[in-house]
XYZ file of C-alpha atoms in Angstrom:
641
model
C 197.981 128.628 -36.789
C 199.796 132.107 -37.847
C 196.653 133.956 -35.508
C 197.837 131.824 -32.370
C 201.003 132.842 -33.315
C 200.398 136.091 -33.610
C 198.704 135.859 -30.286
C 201.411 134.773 -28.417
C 204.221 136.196 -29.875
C 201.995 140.128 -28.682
C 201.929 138.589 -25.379
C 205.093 137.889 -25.031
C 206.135 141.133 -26.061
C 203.675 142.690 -23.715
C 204.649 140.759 -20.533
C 208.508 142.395 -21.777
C 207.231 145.805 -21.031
C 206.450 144.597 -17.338
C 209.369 142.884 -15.068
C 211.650 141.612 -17.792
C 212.503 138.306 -19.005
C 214.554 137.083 -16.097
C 213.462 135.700 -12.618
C 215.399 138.177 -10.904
C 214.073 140.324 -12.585
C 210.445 139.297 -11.818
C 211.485 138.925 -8.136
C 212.594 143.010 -7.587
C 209.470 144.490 -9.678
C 207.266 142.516 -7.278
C 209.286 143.262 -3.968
C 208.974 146.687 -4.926
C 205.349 147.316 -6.249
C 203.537 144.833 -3.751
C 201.090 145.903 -1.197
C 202.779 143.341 1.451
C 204.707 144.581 4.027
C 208.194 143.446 4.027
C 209.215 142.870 0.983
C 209.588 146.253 0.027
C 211.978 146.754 2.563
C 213.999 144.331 0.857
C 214.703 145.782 -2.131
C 214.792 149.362 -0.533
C 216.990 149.581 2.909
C 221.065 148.823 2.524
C 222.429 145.157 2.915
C 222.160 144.599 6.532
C 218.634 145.551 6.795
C 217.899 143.807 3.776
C 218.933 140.449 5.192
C 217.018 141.219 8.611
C 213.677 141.903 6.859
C 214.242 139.127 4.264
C 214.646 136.461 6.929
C 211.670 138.422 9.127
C 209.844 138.054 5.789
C 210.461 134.279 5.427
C 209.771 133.413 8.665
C 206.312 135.060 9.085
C 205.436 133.809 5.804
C 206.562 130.277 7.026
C 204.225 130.959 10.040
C 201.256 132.457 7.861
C 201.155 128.594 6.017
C 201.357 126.798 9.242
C 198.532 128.772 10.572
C 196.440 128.037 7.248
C 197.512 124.497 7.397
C 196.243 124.036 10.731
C 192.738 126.065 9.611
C 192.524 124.068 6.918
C 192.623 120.814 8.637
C 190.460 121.559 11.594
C 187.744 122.695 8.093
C 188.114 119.791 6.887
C 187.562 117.526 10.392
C 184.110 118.461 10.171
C 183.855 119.066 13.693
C 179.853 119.496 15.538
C 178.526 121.855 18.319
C 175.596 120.211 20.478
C 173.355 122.029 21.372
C 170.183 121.174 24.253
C 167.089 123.279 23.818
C 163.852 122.596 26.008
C 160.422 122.747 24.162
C 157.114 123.244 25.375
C 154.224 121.795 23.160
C 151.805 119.449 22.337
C 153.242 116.036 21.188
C 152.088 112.832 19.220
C 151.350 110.073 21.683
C 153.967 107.448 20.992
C 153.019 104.088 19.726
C 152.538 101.239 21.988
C 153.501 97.822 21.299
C 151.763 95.102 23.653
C 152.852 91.364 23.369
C 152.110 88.175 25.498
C 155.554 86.448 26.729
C 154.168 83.516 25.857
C 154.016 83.172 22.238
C 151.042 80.735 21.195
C 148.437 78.842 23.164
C 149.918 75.208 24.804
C 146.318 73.744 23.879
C 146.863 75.179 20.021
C 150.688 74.190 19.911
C 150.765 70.734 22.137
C 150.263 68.324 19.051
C 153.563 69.954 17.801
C 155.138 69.421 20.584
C 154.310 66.472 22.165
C 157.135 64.322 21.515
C 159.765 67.117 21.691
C 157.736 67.521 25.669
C 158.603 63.707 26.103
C 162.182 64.112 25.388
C 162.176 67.314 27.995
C 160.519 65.380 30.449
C 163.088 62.013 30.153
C 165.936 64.593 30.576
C 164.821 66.250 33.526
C 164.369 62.991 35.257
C 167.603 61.841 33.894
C 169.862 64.694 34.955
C 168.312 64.443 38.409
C 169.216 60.838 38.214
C 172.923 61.916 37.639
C 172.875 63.862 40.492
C 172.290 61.687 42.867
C 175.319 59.935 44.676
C 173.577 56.697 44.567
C 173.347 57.040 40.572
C 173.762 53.024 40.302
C 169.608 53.098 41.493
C 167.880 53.987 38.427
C 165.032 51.535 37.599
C 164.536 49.307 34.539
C 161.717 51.516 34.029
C 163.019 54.579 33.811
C 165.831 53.199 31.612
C 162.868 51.929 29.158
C 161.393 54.942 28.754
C 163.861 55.785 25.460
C 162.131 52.948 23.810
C 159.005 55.787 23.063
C 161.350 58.158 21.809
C 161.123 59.555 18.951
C 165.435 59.182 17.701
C 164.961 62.289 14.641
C 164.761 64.951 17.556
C 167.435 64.252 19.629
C 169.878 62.282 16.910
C 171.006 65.985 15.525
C 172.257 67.758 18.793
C 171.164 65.326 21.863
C 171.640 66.251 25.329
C 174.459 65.398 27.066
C 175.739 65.047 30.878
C 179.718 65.046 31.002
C 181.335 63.690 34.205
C 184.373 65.700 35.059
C 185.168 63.588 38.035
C 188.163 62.909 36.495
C 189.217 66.566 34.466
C 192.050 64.570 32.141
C 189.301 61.608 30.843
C 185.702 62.809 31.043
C 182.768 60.737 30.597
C 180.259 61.911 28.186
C 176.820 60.138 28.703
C 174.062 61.109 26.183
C 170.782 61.783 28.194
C 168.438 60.038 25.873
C 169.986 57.351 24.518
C 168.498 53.839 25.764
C 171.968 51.787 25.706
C 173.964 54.120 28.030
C 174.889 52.208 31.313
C 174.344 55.167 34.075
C 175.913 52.177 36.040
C 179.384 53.384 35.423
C 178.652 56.824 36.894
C 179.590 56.318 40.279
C 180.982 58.047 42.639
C 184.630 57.040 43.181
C 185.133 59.511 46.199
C 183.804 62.877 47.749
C 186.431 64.939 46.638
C 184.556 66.804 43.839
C 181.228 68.625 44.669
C 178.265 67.082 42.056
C 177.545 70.500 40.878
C 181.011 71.436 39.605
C 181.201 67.659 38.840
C 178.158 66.787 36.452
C 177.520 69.669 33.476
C 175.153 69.317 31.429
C 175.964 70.109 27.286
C 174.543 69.890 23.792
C 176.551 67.755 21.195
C 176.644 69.371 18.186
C 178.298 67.276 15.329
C 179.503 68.627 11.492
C 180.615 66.171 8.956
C 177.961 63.302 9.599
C 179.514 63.347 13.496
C 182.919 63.157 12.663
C 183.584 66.240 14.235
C 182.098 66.956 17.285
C 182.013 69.903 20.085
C 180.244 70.425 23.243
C 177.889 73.626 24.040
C 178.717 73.998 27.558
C 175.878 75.419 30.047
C 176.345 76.704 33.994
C 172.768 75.545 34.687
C 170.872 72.382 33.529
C 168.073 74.604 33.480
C 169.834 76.796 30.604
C 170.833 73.651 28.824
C 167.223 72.605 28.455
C 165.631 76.055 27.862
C 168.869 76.520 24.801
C 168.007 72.979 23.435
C 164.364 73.352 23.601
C 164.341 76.581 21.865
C 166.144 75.093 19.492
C 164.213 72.391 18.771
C 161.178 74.340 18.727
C 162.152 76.756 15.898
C 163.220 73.792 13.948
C 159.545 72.759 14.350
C 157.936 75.369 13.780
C 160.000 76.786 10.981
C 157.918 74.485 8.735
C 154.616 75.895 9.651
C 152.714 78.285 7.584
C 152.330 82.291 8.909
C 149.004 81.987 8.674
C 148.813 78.698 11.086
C 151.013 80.462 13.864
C 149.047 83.047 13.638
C 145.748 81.092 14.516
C 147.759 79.195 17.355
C 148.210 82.977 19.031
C 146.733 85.152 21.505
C 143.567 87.597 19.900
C 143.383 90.839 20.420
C 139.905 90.440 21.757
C 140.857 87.626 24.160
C 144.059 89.820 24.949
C 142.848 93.305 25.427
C 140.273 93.475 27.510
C 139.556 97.117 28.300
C 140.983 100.133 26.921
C 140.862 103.819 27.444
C 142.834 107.153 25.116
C 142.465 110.902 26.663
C 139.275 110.188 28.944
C 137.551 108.550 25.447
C 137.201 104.699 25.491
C 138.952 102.441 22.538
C 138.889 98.643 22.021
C 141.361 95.888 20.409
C 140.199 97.182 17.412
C 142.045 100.747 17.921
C 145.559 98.079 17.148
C 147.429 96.832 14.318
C 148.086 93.342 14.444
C 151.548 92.393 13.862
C 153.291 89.128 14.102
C 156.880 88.910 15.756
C 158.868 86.302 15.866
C 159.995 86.102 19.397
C 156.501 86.874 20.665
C 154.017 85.532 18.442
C 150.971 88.054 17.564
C 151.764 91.606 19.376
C 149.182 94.391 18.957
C 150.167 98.466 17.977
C 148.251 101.343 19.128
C 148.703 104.504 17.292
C 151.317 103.079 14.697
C 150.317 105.524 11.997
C 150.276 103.649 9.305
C 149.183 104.722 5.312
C 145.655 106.146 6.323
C 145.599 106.189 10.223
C 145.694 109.378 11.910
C 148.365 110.096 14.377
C 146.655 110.795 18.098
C 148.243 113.434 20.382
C 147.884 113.858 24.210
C 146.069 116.731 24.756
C 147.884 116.911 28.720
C 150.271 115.619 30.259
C 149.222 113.161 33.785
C 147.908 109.947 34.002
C 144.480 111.041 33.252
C 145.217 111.624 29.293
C 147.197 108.724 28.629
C 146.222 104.998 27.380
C 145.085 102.527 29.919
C 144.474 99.381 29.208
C 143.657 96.080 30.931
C 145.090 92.770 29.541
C 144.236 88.998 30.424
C 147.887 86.744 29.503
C 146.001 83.662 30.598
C 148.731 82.019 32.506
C 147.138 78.792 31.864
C 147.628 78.806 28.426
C 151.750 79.042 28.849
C 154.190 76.401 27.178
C 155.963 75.401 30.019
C 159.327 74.611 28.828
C 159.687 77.346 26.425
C 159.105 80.397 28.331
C 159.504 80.467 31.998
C 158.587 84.089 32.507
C 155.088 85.104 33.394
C 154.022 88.695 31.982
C 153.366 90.940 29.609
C 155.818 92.526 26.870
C 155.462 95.812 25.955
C 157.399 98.901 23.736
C 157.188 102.646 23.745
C 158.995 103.332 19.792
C 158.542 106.234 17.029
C 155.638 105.515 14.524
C 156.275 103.465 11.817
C 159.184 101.620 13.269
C 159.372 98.343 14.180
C 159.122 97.055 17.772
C 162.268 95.100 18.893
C 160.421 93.926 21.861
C 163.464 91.497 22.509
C 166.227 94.110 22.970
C 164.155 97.074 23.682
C 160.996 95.893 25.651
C 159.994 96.093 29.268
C 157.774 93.825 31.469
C 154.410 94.292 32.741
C 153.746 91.921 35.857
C 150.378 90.217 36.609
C 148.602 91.323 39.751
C 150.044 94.629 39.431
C 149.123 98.582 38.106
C 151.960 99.117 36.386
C 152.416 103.218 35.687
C 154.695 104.518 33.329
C 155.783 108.566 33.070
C 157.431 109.223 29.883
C 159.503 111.825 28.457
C 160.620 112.247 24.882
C 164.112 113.370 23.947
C 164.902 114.558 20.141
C 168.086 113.888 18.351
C 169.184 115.306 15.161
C 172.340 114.688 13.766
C 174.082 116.178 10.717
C 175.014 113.622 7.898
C 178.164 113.164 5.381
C 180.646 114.371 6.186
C 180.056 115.893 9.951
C 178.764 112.159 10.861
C 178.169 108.712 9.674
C 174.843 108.660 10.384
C 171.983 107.821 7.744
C 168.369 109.694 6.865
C 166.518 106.749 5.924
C 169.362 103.430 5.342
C 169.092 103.865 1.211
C 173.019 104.099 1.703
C 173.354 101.051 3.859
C 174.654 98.207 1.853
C 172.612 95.427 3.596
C 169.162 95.118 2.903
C 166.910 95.958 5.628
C 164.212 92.773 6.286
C 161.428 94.795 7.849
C 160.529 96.520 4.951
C 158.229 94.317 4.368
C 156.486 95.656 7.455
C 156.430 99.313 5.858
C 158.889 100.043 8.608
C 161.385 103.021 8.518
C 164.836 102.194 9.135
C 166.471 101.638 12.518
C 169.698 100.315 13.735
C 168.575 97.159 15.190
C 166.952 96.160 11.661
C 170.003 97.025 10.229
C 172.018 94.611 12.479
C 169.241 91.771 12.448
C 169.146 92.186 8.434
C 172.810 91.671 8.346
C 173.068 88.660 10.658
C 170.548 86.896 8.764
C 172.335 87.576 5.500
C 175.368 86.051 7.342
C 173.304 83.264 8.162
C 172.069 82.509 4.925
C 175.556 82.545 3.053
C 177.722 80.683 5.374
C 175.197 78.083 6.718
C 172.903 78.285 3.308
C 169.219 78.704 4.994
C 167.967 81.590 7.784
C 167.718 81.448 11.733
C 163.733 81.312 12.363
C 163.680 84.033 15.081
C 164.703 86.666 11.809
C 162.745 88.033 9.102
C 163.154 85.352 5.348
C 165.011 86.501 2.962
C 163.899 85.801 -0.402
C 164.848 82.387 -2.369
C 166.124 81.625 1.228
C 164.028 78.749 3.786
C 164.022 78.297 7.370
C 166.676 76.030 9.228
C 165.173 72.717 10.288
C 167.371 69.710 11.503
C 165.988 67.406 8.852
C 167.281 69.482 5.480
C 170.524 71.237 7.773
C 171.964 69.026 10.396
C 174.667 70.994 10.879
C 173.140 74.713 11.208
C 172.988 74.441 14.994
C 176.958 74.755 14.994
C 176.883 77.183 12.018
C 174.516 79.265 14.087
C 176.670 79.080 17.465
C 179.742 80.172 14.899
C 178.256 82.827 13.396
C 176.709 83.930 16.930
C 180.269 84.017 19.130
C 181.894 85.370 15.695
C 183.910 88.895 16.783
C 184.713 89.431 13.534
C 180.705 89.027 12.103
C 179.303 91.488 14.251
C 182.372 93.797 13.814
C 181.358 93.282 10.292
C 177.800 94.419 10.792
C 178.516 97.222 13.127
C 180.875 98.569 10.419
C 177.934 98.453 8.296
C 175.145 99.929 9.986
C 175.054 103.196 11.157
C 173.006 105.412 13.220
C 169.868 107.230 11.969
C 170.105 110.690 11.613
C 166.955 111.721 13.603
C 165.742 109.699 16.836
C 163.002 110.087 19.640
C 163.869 108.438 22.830
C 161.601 107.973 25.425
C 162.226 107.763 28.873
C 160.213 105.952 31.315
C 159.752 106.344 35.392
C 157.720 102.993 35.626
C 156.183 102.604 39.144
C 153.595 99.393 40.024
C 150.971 98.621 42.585
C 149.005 95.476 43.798
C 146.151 95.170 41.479
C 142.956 94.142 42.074
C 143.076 94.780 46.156
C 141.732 92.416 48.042
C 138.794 94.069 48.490
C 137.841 94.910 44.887
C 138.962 91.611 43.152
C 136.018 89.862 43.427
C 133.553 92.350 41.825
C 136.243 93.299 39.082
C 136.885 89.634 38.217
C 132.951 89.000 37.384
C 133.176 92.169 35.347
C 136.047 91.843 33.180
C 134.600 87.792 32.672
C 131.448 88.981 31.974
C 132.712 91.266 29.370
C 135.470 88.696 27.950
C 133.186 85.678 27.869
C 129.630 87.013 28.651
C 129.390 84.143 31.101
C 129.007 84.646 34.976
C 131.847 81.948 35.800
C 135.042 84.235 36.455
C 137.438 83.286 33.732
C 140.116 85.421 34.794
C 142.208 85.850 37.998
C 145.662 87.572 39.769
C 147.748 85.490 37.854
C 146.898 86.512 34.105
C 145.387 90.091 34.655
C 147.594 93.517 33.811
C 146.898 96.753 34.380
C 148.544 99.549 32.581
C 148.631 103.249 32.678
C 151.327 105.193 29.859
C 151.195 109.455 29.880
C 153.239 111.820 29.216
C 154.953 112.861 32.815
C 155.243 116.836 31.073
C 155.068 118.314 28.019
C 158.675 119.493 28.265
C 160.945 117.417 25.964
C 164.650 117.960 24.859
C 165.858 118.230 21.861
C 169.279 117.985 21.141
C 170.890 119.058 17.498
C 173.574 118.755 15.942
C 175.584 121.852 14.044
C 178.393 122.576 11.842
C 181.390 124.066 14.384
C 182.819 125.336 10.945
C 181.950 126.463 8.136
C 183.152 128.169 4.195
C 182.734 131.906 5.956
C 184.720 130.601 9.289
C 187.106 129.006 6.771
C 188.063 132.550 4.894
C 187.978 134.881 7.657
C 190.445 132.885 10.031
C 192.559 132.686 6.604
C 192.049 136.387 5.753
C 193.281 137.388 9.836
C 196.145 135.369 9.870
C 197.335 136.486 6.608
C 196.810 140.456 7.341
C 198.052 139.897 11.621
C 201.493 138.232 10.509
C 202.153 139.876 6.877
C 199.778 142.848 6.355
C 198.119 141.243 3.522
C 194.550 141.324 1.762
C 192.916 139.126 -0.976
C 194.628 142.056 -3.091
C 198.013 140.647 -2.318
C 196.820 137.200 -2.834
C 196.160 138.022 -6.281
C 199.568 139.579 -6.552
C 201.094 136.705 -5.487
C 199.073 134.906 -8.157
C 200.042 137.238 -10.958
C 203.959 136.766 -10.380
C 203.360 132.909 -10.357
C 201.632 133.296 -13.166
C 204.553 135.958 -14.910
C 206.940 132.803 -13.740
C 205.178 130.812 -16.198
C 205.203 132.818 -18.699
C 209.613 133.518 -18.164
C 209.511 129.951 -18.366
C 208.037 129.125 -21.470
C 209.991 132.196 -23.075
C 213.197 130.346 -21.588
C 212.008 126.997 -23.275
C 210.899 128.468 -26.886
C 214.625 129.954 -26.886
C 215.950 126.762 -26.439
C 214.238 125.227 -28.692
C 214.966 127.694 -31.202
C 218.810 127.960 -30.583
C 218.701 123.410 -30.577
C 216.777 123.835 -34.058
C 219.346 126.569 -35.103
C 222.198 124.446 -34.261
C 220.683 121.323 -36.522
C 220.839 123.602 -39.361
C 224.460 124.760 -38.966
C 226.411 122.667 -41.578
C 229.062 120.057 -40.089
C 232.455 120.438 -40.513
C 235.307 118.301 -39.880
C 238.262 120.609 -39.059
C 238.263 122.998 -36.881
C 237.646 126.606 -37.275
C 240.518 128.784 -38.606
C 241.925 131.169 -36.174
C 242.636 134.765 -36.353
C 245.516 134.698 -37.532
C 244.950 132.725 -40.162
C 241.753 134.889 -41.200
C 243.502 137.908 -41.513
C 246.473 136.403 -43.467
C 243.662 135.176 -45.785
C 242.309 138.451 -46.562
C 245.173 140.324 -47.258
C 247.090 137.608 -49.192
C 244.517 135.959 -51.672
C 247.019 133.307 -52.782
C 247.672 131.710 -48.273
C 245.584 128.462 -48.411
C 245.133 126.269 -44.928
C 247.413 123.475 -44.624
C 244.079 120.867 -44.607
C 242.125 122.459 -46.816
C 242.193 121.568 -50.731
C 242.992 124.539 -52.901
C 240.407 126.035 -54.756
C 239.947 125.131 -58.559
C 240.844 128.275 -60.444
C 237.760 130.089 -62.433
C 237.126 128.769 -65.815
C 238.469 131.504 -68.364
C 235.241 132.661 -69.921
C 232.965 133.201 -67.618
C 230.635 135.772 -68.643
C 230.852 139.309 -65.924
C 228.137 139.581 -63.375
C 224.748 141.602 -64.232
C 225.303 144.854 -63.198
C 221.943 146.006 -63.300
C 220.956 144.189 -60.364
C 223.449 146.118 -57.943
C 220.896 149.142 -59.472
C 219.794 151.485 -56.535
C 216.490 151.175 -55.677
C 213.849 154.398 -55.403
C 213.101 156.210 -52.507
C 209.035 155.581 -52.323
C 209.713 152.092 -52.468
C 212.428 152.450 -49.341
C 209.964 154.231 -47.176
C 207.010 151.549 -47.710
C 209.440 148.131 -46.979
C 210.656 150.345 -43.915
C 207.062 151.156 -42.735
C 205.913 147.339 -43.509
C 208.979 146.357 -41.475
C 208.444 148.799 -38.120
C 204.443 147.534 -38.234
C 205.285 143.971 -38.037
C-alpha cells in the first residue's frame, strides 16, 4: 500500500511540472504547444482576434464531428457495390428433374379411390341438375343414388350448392345428401342469371359442426378439383412410401430414350426421388455422395441431354389432375426440385427445345446482407434434409409452414415433408384440419412470419431458359417411330405408344458465356480512417499526432480532477479532526488584550484554576541544542523524501 502510494503521489508531482494544477491552466499550455491550427492563435493575438479565431476554432471543430458522424454512420450501414462480370468457360451441366403430371397409375390407385370417384361423379350430375331452370325434374333415380354412398367421405367437409336467388336468405343444399328436396330450388323469376345465382362451396365445420363456414369457389370445376384434392391426401396420407411408390410411373416405362454430349444414357443415368406433388420424379446429373458431376463440353443443341418420354395419357386420374404433360426443373446440384413453384411444362406431340444460360450470384453475409451460406442460422428446421439437400429458400418456407401446421392444427399437410413424432392429416383422426389448413393458408401474419425467418442464400445459379417447341412425330415419320420406341419399351410389335403420351426434349447450353454478379463491401476499416484523417487535416490542420494531443490533455483533465478530489477529501477529513467548540472564536481585540494583560479573562469562559504551589520546574535539559552532524542528516532525509 505505501509503494502505490509512493507511485502516485511521484506522479502527481510530475504531472505539476507540466500545465499546473488548474484547468485553465491545462487549457493555455495546450493552446499554445499544440500542432493544430487555431488554437494557438488564441492564446497569442490581442482580444479581438482572440475571440475571432476562438469562435473560427469552435465552429470548424463543430463541423470536423459532423463530418465524422456522418462517415461513421454511412461505415456502419454496410453499404454493397454490384458488380456484373461476363465469363467464358466450361460449365457443369445443370441437373434435370423430369416428373409425370400425373402422379400414380389410375389402374394402381382406382381401389383407393373408388368410392371417393362415386361421390365426384353424383356431384357433377347434381350441380348440373341445379343448373337447370327446370330443377323440379330430377328423377327418383338419380335422387337414390346417395343410398351407395359411402357418408365418412363427404360427412367432414361435403359439397355444397348455395342459392343466392335471394342475397338476404340463401339456400344452402348439400350435394350428396339423400334427404335434400332439390324441389324447393326453383326458379321464382329470371331476374338473376344461374351462374351468378348457383355457387358451388365446401362446408367446413369446427366444434362437432357447431360452427360452420363456407369455402367459396368461382367455378364448380375448382370446387371439385379443391375438394377432391383434399380428399385424396386424406387417403392417401395413410399409405406407406413404399406403396406409393409402387403405384408410380418407372423410370424404365418413363424414359424411353436418352442421349448426354453425342454419348447415349438410359433411366439408369437418374436418381429416383419421390415428391409429393408429383409422385416418383427422376434426376439426371444430381451429384450426389459418389456421382461425378458431367460438364458440356459445347454449347448447341448437339451437346446437351435429349431425351424421349412416354406419360401414358391413359393411365391419368381423371379428377385429380386435369393437365396433360410432362413436369420438368433445371436447379443447382444437390438441391431439391420444387417442381410446383419452379417447374415448366413439356407438351405431348411436341419437340420441346430449351437454350439455357446460367447467371451467378454471390452475396456478402452479416452484416452487408441477411443472406445465409448454408441455413445453420435459420431457426426453422429445414425438412429436406433428409434428401441430403442443401438449403434453399423455398425449403425454408415449406419447412416453416409445416411447423405451423403441426402446432396450431396438431398433425402435417400431406403435400409437405413429416416432421418427426408428427402424422399426416386424415379426416377420420382431425375433422377439423381442413379449416385449420385454409387458416393457416390465407394467414398474412403466418407467412409474414416465415418470410421474416427465411432468408436468401448467399450464393445462387439461375438459369434462364428460351424454350421453343415443334410438332413431334410429323406425320410422315410417326408411324415408323411409334413401332420403334414400342418395340424398345415393350419388345412387342403392337404400338403401345402414340401423340398423346410421347415428349421430346432437347436442354443445352445456348453459350458458354454466363454472368456473374458479386457482391462487395462499398466501405471498408482503410475507407473508414482516411475520410476521418482528410476531414480532420482540410477543416483543422490536424494529424493522428494531434489526436493524441487531444488525448493527452483529456487524460491531464483526469488527472486535475482526481488531485481536486484527494484535496477535498483531505481538507473534509481535516475538518473532522478539528475539536468542536461552542462559542465563538475570540476576536482581535480580545487576543491582543490577552497577551499583554495575563490576568483579562473572556466574559464566557471559566477562569483558569491557578497552578498548584509545588510543582516541580521544567527539565531543562531537553531545551539542550542539538549537534550539527545530526542537523545536516534530518535535513538531507527531509529534502529526499
Amino acid at each position: 500500500m505505501k509503494k502505490v502510494r509512493r507511485y502516485f503521489t511521484k506522479a502527481l508531482h510530475r504531472m505539476q511540472k507540466g500545465p499546473g494544477y488548474t484547468y485553465k491552466e491545462l487549457l493555455v499550455w495546450f493552446c499554445s504547444n499544440t500542432n493544430t491550427h487555431g488554437p494557438k492563435r488564441i492564446v497569442s493575438e490581442g482580444p479581438k482576434k482572440r475571440l475571432m479565431w476562438f469562435i473560427l476554432s469552435l465552429f470548424f471543430a463543430a463541423l470536423v464531428f459532423w463530418q465524422w458522424g456522418i462517415l461513421i454512420q454511412t461505415y456502419l450501414s454496410y453499404g454493397v457495390k454490384v458488380s456484373l462480370s461476363i465469363g467464358f468457360n466450361t460449365m457443369v451441366f445443370p441437373a434435370v428433374t423430369v416428373c409425370n403430371a400425373n402422379p400414380f397409375k389410375y389402374s394402381s390407385v382406382k381401389p383407393h379411390l373408388r368410392d371417393l370417384d362415386e361421390l365426384v361423379a353424383t356431384a357433377l350430375d347434381r350441380i348440373q341438375f341445379s343448373s337447370q331452370r327446370d330443377l323440379g325434374a330430377m328423377t327418383l333415380a338419380n335422387m337414390s343414388q346417395n343410398g351407395t354412398l359411402d357418408p365418412s367421405l363427404w360427412n367432414y367437409m361435403p359439397l355444397v350448392v348455395i342459392d343466392e336467388n335471394d342475397p338476404n336468405n340463401p339456400l344452402v343444399y348439400n350435394i350428396f345428401d339423400g334427404s335434400t328436396n332439390y324441389s324447393r330450388v326453383t326458379a321464382k323469376d329470371n331476374t338473376t342469371a344461374y351462374a351468378e345465382r348457383f355457387k358451388v362451396a365446401i362446408q367446413l365445420c369446427t366444434n362437432n359442426g357447431k360452427q360452420c363456414e363456407y369455402k367459396n369457389f368461382t367455378s364448380g370445376i375448382q370446387a371439385i378439383r379443391e375438394w377432391y384434392l383434399l380428399q385424396f391426401s386424406s387417403i392417401f396420407s395413410k399409405i406407406p412410401l413404399e406403396d406409393k411408390i409402387e403405384m408410380g410411373y418407372k423410370a424404365e416405362e418413363m424414359i424411353l430414350t436418352c442421349m448426354f454430349g453425342g454419348e447415349t444414357c438410359s433411366y439408369r443415368n437418374f436418381t429416383h426421388i419421390y415428391d409429393q406433388d408429383y409422385g416418383n420424379c427422376y434426376i439426371f446429373n444430381w451429384g450426389q455422395e459418389g456421382q461425378e458431376l458431367l460438364v458440356s463440353a459445347n454449347p448447341g443443341a448437339e451437346f446437351g441431354l435429349k431425351m424421349v418420354l412416354d406419360i401414358d395419357q391413359e393411365e391419368y386420374i381423371p379428377f385429380l389432375q386435369t393437365t396433360a404433360a410432362a413436369r420438368l426443373i433445371l436447379h443447382q446440384q444437390r438441391s431439391f426440385p420444387f417442381l410446383k413453384d419452379l417447374g415448366i411444362y413439356g407438351m405431348p406431340g411436341t419437340e420441346t427445345s430449351i437454350a439455357v444460360q446460367v447467371d451467378q450470384t454471390e452475396h456478402l453475409e452479416a452484416p452487408y446482407s441477411s443472406c445465409t451460406m448454408d441455413g445453420s442460422d435459420i431457426p426453422v428446421a429445414n425438412l429436406y434434409e433428409k434428401y441430403n439437400s442443401s438449403y434453399s429458400i423455398q425449403s425454408c418456407l415449406r419447412s416453416c409452414f409445416q411447423e405451423g401446421m403441426v402446432r396450431q392444427c396438431n398433425c402435417a399437410h400431406y403435400l409437405y415433408p413429416l416432421p418427426d413424432g408428427a402424422h399426416y392429416c386424415n379426416n377420420k383422426e382431425d375433422p377439423g384440419w381442413v379449416s385449420c389448413y385454409y387458416r393457416m393458408k390465407d394467414s398474412v401474419m403466418e407467412r409474414e412470419r416465415c418470410i421474416d425467418l427465411c432468408q436468401q442464400p448467399c450464393n445462387d445459379s439461375n438459369y434462364k431458359m428460351t424454350i421453343s417447341m415443334a410438332e413431334w412425330p410429323s406425320a410422315a415419320a410417326e408411324d415408323w417411330i411409334f413401332h420403334v420406341l414400342s418395340y424398345e419399351k415393350e419388345s412387342s410389335e403392337k404400338i403401345t405408344v402414340n401423340r398423346n403420351g410421347i415428349i421430346r426434349l432437347n436442354i443445352y447450353f445456348q453459350e458458354y458465356n454466363y454472368r456473374s454478379v458479386s457482391d462487395s463491401a462499398a466501405t471498408d476499416v482503410v475507407w473508414l480512417l482516411s475520410n476521418l484523417g482528410g476531414q480532420f487535416g482540410f477543416w483543422m490542420g490536424g494529424s493522428v499526432l494531434c489526436i493524441i494531443e487531444f488525448g493527452e490533455i483529456i487524460i491531464d483533465c483526469c488527472w486535475i480532477t482526481i488531485l481536486k478530489l484527494l484535496a477535498w477529501h483531505r481538507l473534509r477529513k481535516e475538518k473532522k479532526r478539528r475539536p468542536e467548540y461552542a462559542d465563538p472564536p475570540p476576536t482581535v481585540s480580545e487576543l491582543v488584550e490577552g497577551y499583554t494583560n495575563p490576568d483579562f479573562h473572556h466574559e464566557d469562559t471559566e477562569p483558569e484554576p491557578m497552578p498548584i504551589p509545588g510543582t516541580p520546574p521544567p527539565k531543562y535539559d531537553s531545551l539542550r541544542v542539538r549537534q550539527m552532524d545530526d542537523a545536516i542528516e534530518v535535513i538531507s532525509s527531509d529534502e529526499e523524501q
